[in-house]
Structure formats: C-alpha cells, structure tokens
Amino acid sequence: MSKKLDGQVAVVTGASKGIGATIAEHLAAAGAAVVVNYASSKAGADAVVERIRQAGRKAVAVQADVSKLADVRRLFAETKKAFGTIDILVNNAGIYEFAPLEAISAEHFHKHFDLNVLGLLWTTQEAVKQFGSSGGSIINLSSFAATSAPPNTSVYSGTKAAVNAITRSLAQELGPRKIRVNAISPGVVETEGLRAAGITGSDFQRQIEAQTPLGRLGQPEDIAPAVVFLASADSAFITGETVGITGSQEEPVGRASRPGGRRSVVFAGQLERGQLGARARQARGKGRFLRRRQWRFRNGGGPTVAHRSVDGHFAGVLAFATARRDDFGTRLGGQLLRRQKQVKIFIVADHAGRRQFFGVRRARP
C-alpha cells in the first residue's frame, strides 16, 4: 500500500532526540526518506536512523549547527548527495534558556536568535533552492510561549514570536512558487530536556496538568502527526498558519497582563453550566454583590464575539462582584493585588463557550 509521503525527501533539524526524533520517525513511517540533522548528539541521531532503517525506510544522519551558515550549506549538500532532492523541511532545531531581565546578555540574546530565528531563515534559504517545480512544504516549530510570554522568557518568547511572523510572511512570499509554510505551536511537551530540568514529577508539572483540560503534558507523539499532515497533500490549501497543539492549556495561575489598560489574573479554571450561579453567589458571600447581567453578543446571542476582551479572550461579562483583599488576595496569589483593598471578580464566557473566572483590578491612575 502506498503511503502519503512516498517518494519524498524530508530534512528535520534538531532530530537526534525529543520532538525532532519523533517527527523524523513519523515522516519515515509515512513514506519519506529522512535526513536526521543533529548538532552534537551523533549517538542519538544514529539511533533514530537505525530505528527508521529497521522499519524498512531510508534515513541518514548529518551533523550541522544550523546557526552557522557554512554548516547549513553542508547539510543541504549532503542531502542532495544522499537523496538528490528535497520536498519537506522541518525547522525543529532550537534552544530555550530562561533568564530575568537583569540577567540578559548579548551572549544570551544571540544564542537564541542565531539558532531559533537566523538558523531557520538560513535552512529555509537552502531548502528553497532545492525544491522542485512542484514546490514543497516547510514546517516551523514555534511555541505557545510566543503568545503566552511567561515571565523570564522575554528572549525565548521573542524568538518564537518571530517564527510565527516569519511563517506568515514567507507563506505570502513563497506561495506563488507552490511552497507552503506553516508552523506548529506546542504547549508544554514532556521531552528529555524537560526531564533534565527536573520538571517531570514537580509541582510545576502538576500545575500545568491542572490547567490543561486533558489533564496531562503533551508528548512528542502528539506533535509529529500534525507535522506529517502539514507535509502532505492532505493540507494542500493550508499555508501561513500556526497550529496550536497545547491541550487547550490555560495561562499559568497568577500571571498578570494588561488587556485594555487593566491588570488581570486568572484565579480559577473552567466552569460547567450550572456552576455559574453558584460561583456568583460565592463571590457575593465574600463581598458586596453589585449586579448581574448578560452582555449582548454581536453574533445573534451565541458565545462567539463579545463587546470586550478580558485577558486576551473575547468575553461577555455574566456577573461580577467586589471582594475584600483578605478574602481573595491569597487565592489570586499575586503581589499585584496585595496592596489593593478591593478587587473585582469577573465571571466571563470565552469564545469557545467555556465559563471562566478572572480576578481584575483597575490599573492605578
């Protein structure tokens, strides 16, 4: 039986372990010959190649640091030598190191941008030169940090926001040449790096799982099938898109932002229908209940597009109350609210119809 990527050649950067290795193996299982790129882990890359070959597919390992142009050119020269052409590029290679503002240095900045952004552009330049007249598919690995932008990730999040922008721009530029460009934006995925950082089994893991409706971290196997889909003709009319694979993970509890000139903090998770009134009464019991009202939605009453946005969600306010700081300050868990005597508690419905609570205080004048 023929497979959807039979006869095609894929280059996967950073493919010696983790998400990259799983992507390489899934592409091979779909019929592609795969170039397994690695920067330093030759043993890891060789192991991936061996697993692919044992499954009766073709693969080679090629060392290249994609932050170096000479290495990138050698990577694609070796690809041409091994397989003669290229149809798919997966820009997976990347780095993440978190640092507060005062610890950011030129070395930290360039270490991230040279690999996560410039390296992606260089591999894309070389791949486009080898795509045939039928075009090709480029899949960039982004991150949900591009939009969630957690604290201490300003440089890393900046690189992934750049990846999203580059994806959209190149899709416009390369579309006339039948080259599609898309990105995948994973949430927190359990990989070797996550385990090495001590996150597996930690309170942080439990917090992330509690904020994810599916109740678990992502796995590399959750990401790879989407890459195969974007690489194949099944997605022939999809380009310029960033596909989120996060398990609908919510923002971390206690994270503050400034939508519409306000500071907002999520302090509770999703609510099922019927819980709304109970939580409104609970808020009323903790403070002075102001009023309850249903906002009108612009699209005929469904929870689709509302008049305002709270914490980045299109939302209609269903009820709100005030509560004393002592009742909710600890629960909100942020120093931002400890100096505030009262905080408004908004009950909102987002664009997917889920019920959520947001604790909101107005910014100081």
Coordinates of C-alpha atoms in Angstrom, one line a residue:
M1 CA 0.0 0.0 0.0
S2 CA 1.4 3.4 -1.0
K3 CA 1.9 6.0 1.8
K4 CA 1.1 9.7 1.6
L5 CA 4.8 10.8 1.6
D6 CA 6.2 8.0 -0.7
G7 CA 9.0 9.3 -2.9
Q8 CA 9.5 12.5 -0.9
V9 CA 12.6 13.6 1.0
A10 CA 12.4 15.4 4.3
V11 CA 15.1 17.3 6.3
V12 CA 14.4 17.6 10.0
T13 CA 16.7 19.8 12.0
G14 CA 17.5 19.0 15.6
A15 CA 16.2 15.5 15.2
S16 CA 18.5 13.4 17.5
K17 CA 16.0 13.4 20.3
G18 CA 12.7 14.6 21.7
I19 CA 10.1 16.1 19.3
G20 CA 12.6 16.2 16.4
A21 CA 13.3 12.5 16.6
T22 CA 9.7 11.6 16.8
I23 CA 8.9 13.8 13.8
A24 CA 11.6 12.1 11.8
E25 CA 10.3 8.7 12.6
H26 CA 6.7 9.6 11.7
L27 CA 7.7 11.2 8.4
A28 CA 9.6 8.0 7.6
A29 CA 6.6 5.9 8.5
A30 CA 4.6 8.0 6.1
G31 CA 7.0 7.0 3.3
A32 CA 9.5 9.9 3.2
A33 CA 13.3 9.4 3.1
V34 CA 14.6 11.4 6.1
V35 CA 17.7 13.4 6.8
V36 CA 18.2 13.4 10.6
N37 CA 20.1 16.5 11.4
Y38 CA 22.0 16.9 14.7
A39 CA 24.4 19.4 16.2
S40 CA 26.3 17.4 18.8
S41 CA 24.4 14.1 19.6
K42 CA 25.7 11.7 17.0
A43 CA 24.7 8.7 19.0
G44 CA 21.2 10.0 19.3
A45 CA 20.9 10.7 15.6
D46 CA 22.4 7.3 14.7
A47 CA 19.8 5.6 16.9
V48 CA 17.0 7.4 15.1
V49 CA 18.4 6.5 11.7
E50 CA 18.7 2.8 12.9
R51 CA 15.1 2.7 14.0
I52 CA 13.9 4.1 10.7
R53 CA 16.0 1.6 8.7
Q54 CA 14.8 -1.3 10.8
A55 CA 11.3 -0.3 9.7
G56 CA 12.4 -0.6 6.1
R57 CA 12.7 3.1 5.4
K58 CA 15.6 5.3 4.3
A59 CA 17.4 7.8 6.5
V60 CA 20.8 9.3 7.0
A61 CA 22.3 11.4 9.8
V62 CA 24.0 14.7 9.0
Q63 CA 25.8 16.9 11.5
A64 CA 25.3 20.6 11.2
D65 CA 25.0 23.5 13.6
V66 CA 22.2 25.4 11.8
S67 CA 23.2 28.7 13.5
K68 CA 26.3 28.6 11.2
L69 CA 25.7 29.3 7.5
A70 CA 28.6 27.1 6.4
D71 CA 27.1 24.1 8.3
V72 CA 23.7 24.7 6.8
R73 CA 25.1 24.7 3.3
R74 CA 26.9 21.5 4.0
L75 CA 23.7 19.9 5.4
F76 CA 21.9 20.5 2.2
A77 CA 24.8 19.5 0.0
E78 CA 24.9 16.2 1.9
T79 CA 21.1 15.9 1.5
K80 CA 21.4 16.3 -2.3
K81 CA 24.2 13.8 -2.4
A82 CA 22.2 11.2 -0.4
F83 CA 18.7 11.7 -2.0
G84 CA 19.1 14.1 -4.9
T85 CA 16.2 16.4 -4.0
I86 CA 14.2 17.8 -1.1
D87 CA 10.4 18.2 -0.7
I88 CA 9.9 18.8 3.1
L89 CA 11.8 21.0 5.6
V90 CA 11.0 20.8 9.3
N91 CA 12.7 23.6 11.3
N92 CA 12.8 22.0 14.7
A93 CA 16.2 22.9 16.0
G94 CA 16.1 25.4 18.8
I95 CA 17.2 26.3 22.3
Y96 CA 15.4 27.6 25.4
E97 CA 17.1 29.2 28.4
F98 CA 15.1 31.4 30.7
A99 CA 16.5 34.5 32.4
P100 CA 15.1 37.6 34.1
L101 CA 15.7 40.9 32.5
E102 CA 18.8 41.8 34.6
A103 CA 20.5 38.6 33.6
I104 CA 20.0 39.0 29.8
S105 CA 23.3 39.4 28.0
A106 CA 24.4 39.8 24.4
E107 CA 25.5 36.2 24.5
H108 CA 22.1 35.0 25.8
F109 CA 20.3 37.0 23.1
H110 CA 22.4 35.9 20.2
K111 CA 22.5 32.3 21.4
H112 CA 18.7 32.2 21.0
F113 CA 18.2 34.4 18.0
D114 CA 21.1 33.0 16.0
L115 CA 19.6 29.4 16.3
N116 CA 15.9 29.9 16.7
V117 CA 15.4 32.6 14.1
L118 CA 18.5 33.2 11.9
G119 CA 19.2 29.4 11.6
L120 CA 15.6 28.9 10.5
L121 CA 16.0 31.5 7.8
W122 CA 19.2 30.0 6.5
T123 CA 17.8 26.5 6.3
T124 CA 14.8 27.8 4.5
Q125 CA 17.0 29.7 2.0
E126 CA 18.9 26.5 1.2
A127 CA 15.8 24.3 1.1
V128 CA 14.0 26.6 -1.3
K129 CA 17.0 26.3 -3.7
Q130 CA 16.5 22.5 -3.9
F131 CA 12.7 22.4 -4.0
G132 CA 11.5 21.2 -7.5
S133 CA 8.9 22.7 -9.8
S134 CA 6.1 21.1 -7.7
G135 CA 7.1 23.2 -4.7
G136 CA 7.4 21.9 -1.2
S137 CA 6.3 22.2 2.4
I138 CA 8.1 24.0 5.3
I139 CA 7.0 23.4 8.9
N140 CA 8.5 25.6 11.6
L141 CA 8.3 24.6 15.3
S142 CA 7.1 27.6 17.3
S143 CA 5.9 27.6 20.9
F144 CA 2.8 28.7 22.9
A145 CA 5.4 31.0 24.6
A146 CA 5.2 33.2 21.6
T147 CA 1.8 34.4 22.7
S148 CA 1.6 33.5 26.4
A149 CA 5.1 35.1 27.0
P150 CA 5.7 33.8 30.6
P151 CA 7.9 35.7 32.9
N152 CA 11.7 35.4 32.4
T153 CA 11.3 34.2 28.8
S154 CA 11.5 37.5 27.0
V155 CA 14.3 36.4 24.7
Y156 CA 13.0 32.9 24.0
S157 CA 9.4 34.1 23.6
G158 CA 10.6 36.8 21.3
T159 CA 12.3 34.2 19.0
K160 CA 9.1 32.2 18.8
A161 CA 7.0 35.3 18.1
A162 CA 9.5 35.9 15.3
V163 CA 9.0 32.4 14.0
N164 CA 5.2 33.0 13.8
A165 CA 5.7 36.3 11.9
I166 CA 8.3 34.7 9.5
T167 CA 5.9 31.8 8.8
R168 CA 3.2 34.2 7.7
S169 CA 5.5 36.4 5.7
L170 CA 7.2 33.5 3.9
A171 CA 3.9 31.9 3.1
Q172 CA 2.9 35.1 1.2
E173 CA 6.3 35.3 -0.5
L174 CA 6.8 31.7 -1.5
G175 CA 3.2 30.8 -2.3
P176 CA 3.5 31.7 -6.0
R177 CA 6.3 29.1 -6.1
K178 CA 4.0 26.4 -4.7
I179 CA 5.8 26.3 -1.4
R180 CA 3.7 26.2 1.7
V181 CA 4.9 27.5 5.0
N182 CA 3.2 26.6 8.3
A183 CA 4.1 26.5 12.0
I184 CA 3.2 24.3 14.9
S185 CA 3.0 25.8 18.3
P186 CA 3.2 23.2 21.0
G187 CA 2.4 23.7 24.7
V188 CA 4.5 22.1 27.4
V189 CA 5.7 18.8 26.0
E190 CA 7.4 16.1 28.0
T191 CA 10.9 15.6 26.5
E192 CA 14.4 14.7 27.6
G193 CA 15.0 18.4 28.2
L194 CA 12.0 18.8 30.4
R195 CA 13.1 15.8 32.4
A196 CA 16.7 17.0 32.7
A197 CA 15.3 20.3 34.1
G198 CA 13.6 18.4 36.9
I199 CA 10.1 19.4 35.8
T200 CA 8.8 15.8 35.5
G201 CA 7.0 15.0 38.7
S202 CA 7.4 18.5 40.1
D203 CA 4.7 20.9 41.4
F204 CA 5.1 22.8 38.1
Q205 CA 4.1 19.7 36.1
R206 CA 1.1 19.3 38.4
Q207 CA 0.1 22.9 38.0
I208 CA 0.3 22.7 34.2
E209 CA -1.8 19.5 34.2
A210 CA -4.4 21.1 36.4
Q211 CA -4.7 24.0 33.9
T212 CA -5.0 21.6 30.9
P213 CA -8.5 20.1 30.2
L214 CA -6.9 16.9 29.1
G215 CA -5.1 16.6 32.4
R216 CA -1.6 15.8 31.1
L217 CA 1.5 17.2 29.5
G218 CA 1.9 17.0 25.8
Q219 CA 4.0 14.2 24.3
P220 CA 6.2 14.2 21.1
E221 CA 3.7 11.8 19.6
D222 CA 1.1 14.5 19.9
I223 CA 3.1 16.8 17.7
A224 CA 4.5 14.5 15.0
P225 CA 1.2 13.5 13.2
A226 CA 0.4 17.2 12.7
V227 CA 3.8 17.7 11.0
V228 CA 3.0 14.7 8.7
F229 CA -0.4 16.3 7.9
L230 CA 1.2 19.7 7.0
A231 CA 3.9 18.0 5.0
S232 CA 1.4 16.0 2.9
A233 CA -1.1 16.8 0.2
D234 CA -3.9 16.5 2.8
S235 CA -3.0 20.1 3.7
A236 CA -2.6 21.3 0.1
F237 CA -4.6 24.5 0.7
I238 CA -3.1 25.4 4.1
T239 CA -0.3 27.9 4.3
G240 CA 0.7 30.7 6.6
E241 CA -1.0 29.1 9.6
T242 CA 0.3 28.5 13.1
V243 CA -1.4 25.4 14.6
G244 CA -1.6 25.3 18.3
I245 CA -1.1 21.8 20.0
T246 CA -1.5 22.7 23.6
G247 CA -4.3 20.5 25.0
S248 CA -6.1 23.9 25.5
Q249 CA -3.7 24.7 28.2
E250 CA -4.6 27.8 30.1
E251 CA -2.3 30.7 31.2
P252 CA -0.4 29.9 34.4
V253 CA -2.3 30.9 37.6
G254 CA -1.2 34.2 38.9
R255 CA 0.1 35.5 35.6
A256 CA -0.8 39.2 35.1
S257 CA -1.4 41.1 31.9
R258 CA -2.8 44.4 30.8
P259 CA -5.8 43.9 28.5
G260 CA -7.4 47.3 27.8
G261 CA -5.4 49.1 30.4
R262 CA -6.2 46.7 33.2
R263 CA -4.3 44.1 35.1
S264 CA -6.0 40.6 35.1
V265 CA -5.2 37.5 37.0
V266 CA -6.8 34.1 36.3
F267 CA -7.7 32.5 39.7
A268 CA -10.0 29.6 38.8
G269 CA -10.4 27.1 36.0
Q270 CA -13.2 26.3 33.7
L271 CA -16.8 26.1 34.9
E272 CA -19.5 23.9 33.7
R273 CA -23.0 25.1 33.0
G274 CA -25.0 25.4 36.3
Q275 CA -21.9 26.3 38.3
L276 CA -22.1 29.9 37.2
G277 CA -24.8 30.9 39.6
A278 CA -23.2 29.1 42.5
R279 CA -19.9 30.8 41.9
A280 CA -21.6 34.2 41.6
R281 CA -23.3 33.5 45.0
Q282 CA -20.0 32.5 46.4
A283 CA -18.5 35.8 45.3
R284 CA -21.5 37.7 46.7
G285 CA -20.9 35.9 50.0
K286 CA -17.4 37.1 50.2
G287 CA -18.1 40.8 49.4
R288 CA -20.8 43.2 48.2
F289 CA -22.7 41.9 45.1
L290 CA -23.1 44.7 42.6
R291 CA -25.3 43.4 39.9
R292 CA -25.7 40.5 37.4
R293 CA -26.4 41.0 33.7
Q294 CA -25.9 39.2 30.4
W295 CA -24.0 41.1 27.8
R296 CA -25.2 41.1 24.3
F297 CA -23.1 39.3 21.8
R298 CA -22.6 40.7 18.3
N299 CA -23.4 37.4 16.5
G300 CA -27.0 36.8 17.5
G301 CA -26.7 35.6 21.1
G302 CA -24.1 32.8 20.8
P303 CA -20.8 33.0 22.7
T304 CA -18.8 34.0 19.6
V305 CA -17.8 37.6 19.5
A306 CA -18.4 39.9 22.5
H307 CA -18.2 43.6 23.1
R308 CA -15.0 43.5 25.1
S309 CA -12.0 41.3 25.8
V310 CA -10.7 40.2 29.2
D311 CA -7.1 38.8 29.4
G312 CA -7.0 38.2 25.7
H313 CA -10.2 36.2 25.5
F314 CA -13.3 37.6 23.6
A315 CA -15.6 37.6 26.6
G316 CA -19.0 38.7 27.8
V317 CA -19.3 39.5 31.4
L318 CA -22.1 37.5 33.0
A319 CA -21.7 38.6 36.6
F320 CA -19.3 40.4 38.9
A321 CA -18.9 41.3 42.5
T322 CA -16.4 43.0 44.8
A323 CA -14.5 41.2 47.5
R324 CA -12.1 42.3 50.2
R325 CA -8.4 41.8 49.6
D326 CA -8.1 39.4 52.6
D327 CA -10.7 37.1 51.1
F328 CA -9.2 36.8 47.6
G329 CA -5.6 38.1 47.8
T330 CA -4.0 34.8 48.7
R331 CA -6.1 32.9 46.2
L332 CA -5.2 35.2 43.4
G333 CA -1.6 34.7 44.5
G334 CA -0.1 37.8 43.1
Q335 CA 1.7 40.7 44.8
L336 CA -0.1 43.0 42.4
L337 CA -3.3 42.6 44.4
R338 CA -2.0 42.6 47.9
R339 CA -1.8 46.4 48.0
Q340 CA -5.3 46.7 46.7
K341 CA -8.2 46.9 49.2
Q342 CA -10.8 45.6 46.8
V343 CA -10.7 43.5 43.6
K344 CA -13.5 43.0 41.1
I345 CA -14.3 39.3 40.3
F346 CA -15.4 38.9 36.8
I347 CA -17.2 35.8 35.6
V348 CA -16.8 35.5 31.8
A349 CA -17.6 33.2 28.9
D350 CA -14.8 33.0 26.3
H351 CA -15.2 32.5 22.5
A352 CA -15.5 28.7 22.9
G353 CA -18.3 29.0 25.4
R354 CA -16.3 27.8 28.4
R355 CA -17.0 29.5 31.7
Q356 CA -14.0 31.0 33.4
F357 CA -13.3 33.4 36.3
F358 CA -11.0 36.3 36.1
G359 CA -10.0 38.5 39.0
V360 CA -9.5 42.0 37.7
R361 CA -8.2 45.2 39.3
R362 CA -8.0 48.5 37.6
A363 CA -4.5 49.9 37.0
R364 CA -3.5 52.7 39.3
P365 CA -4.2 56.1 37.9

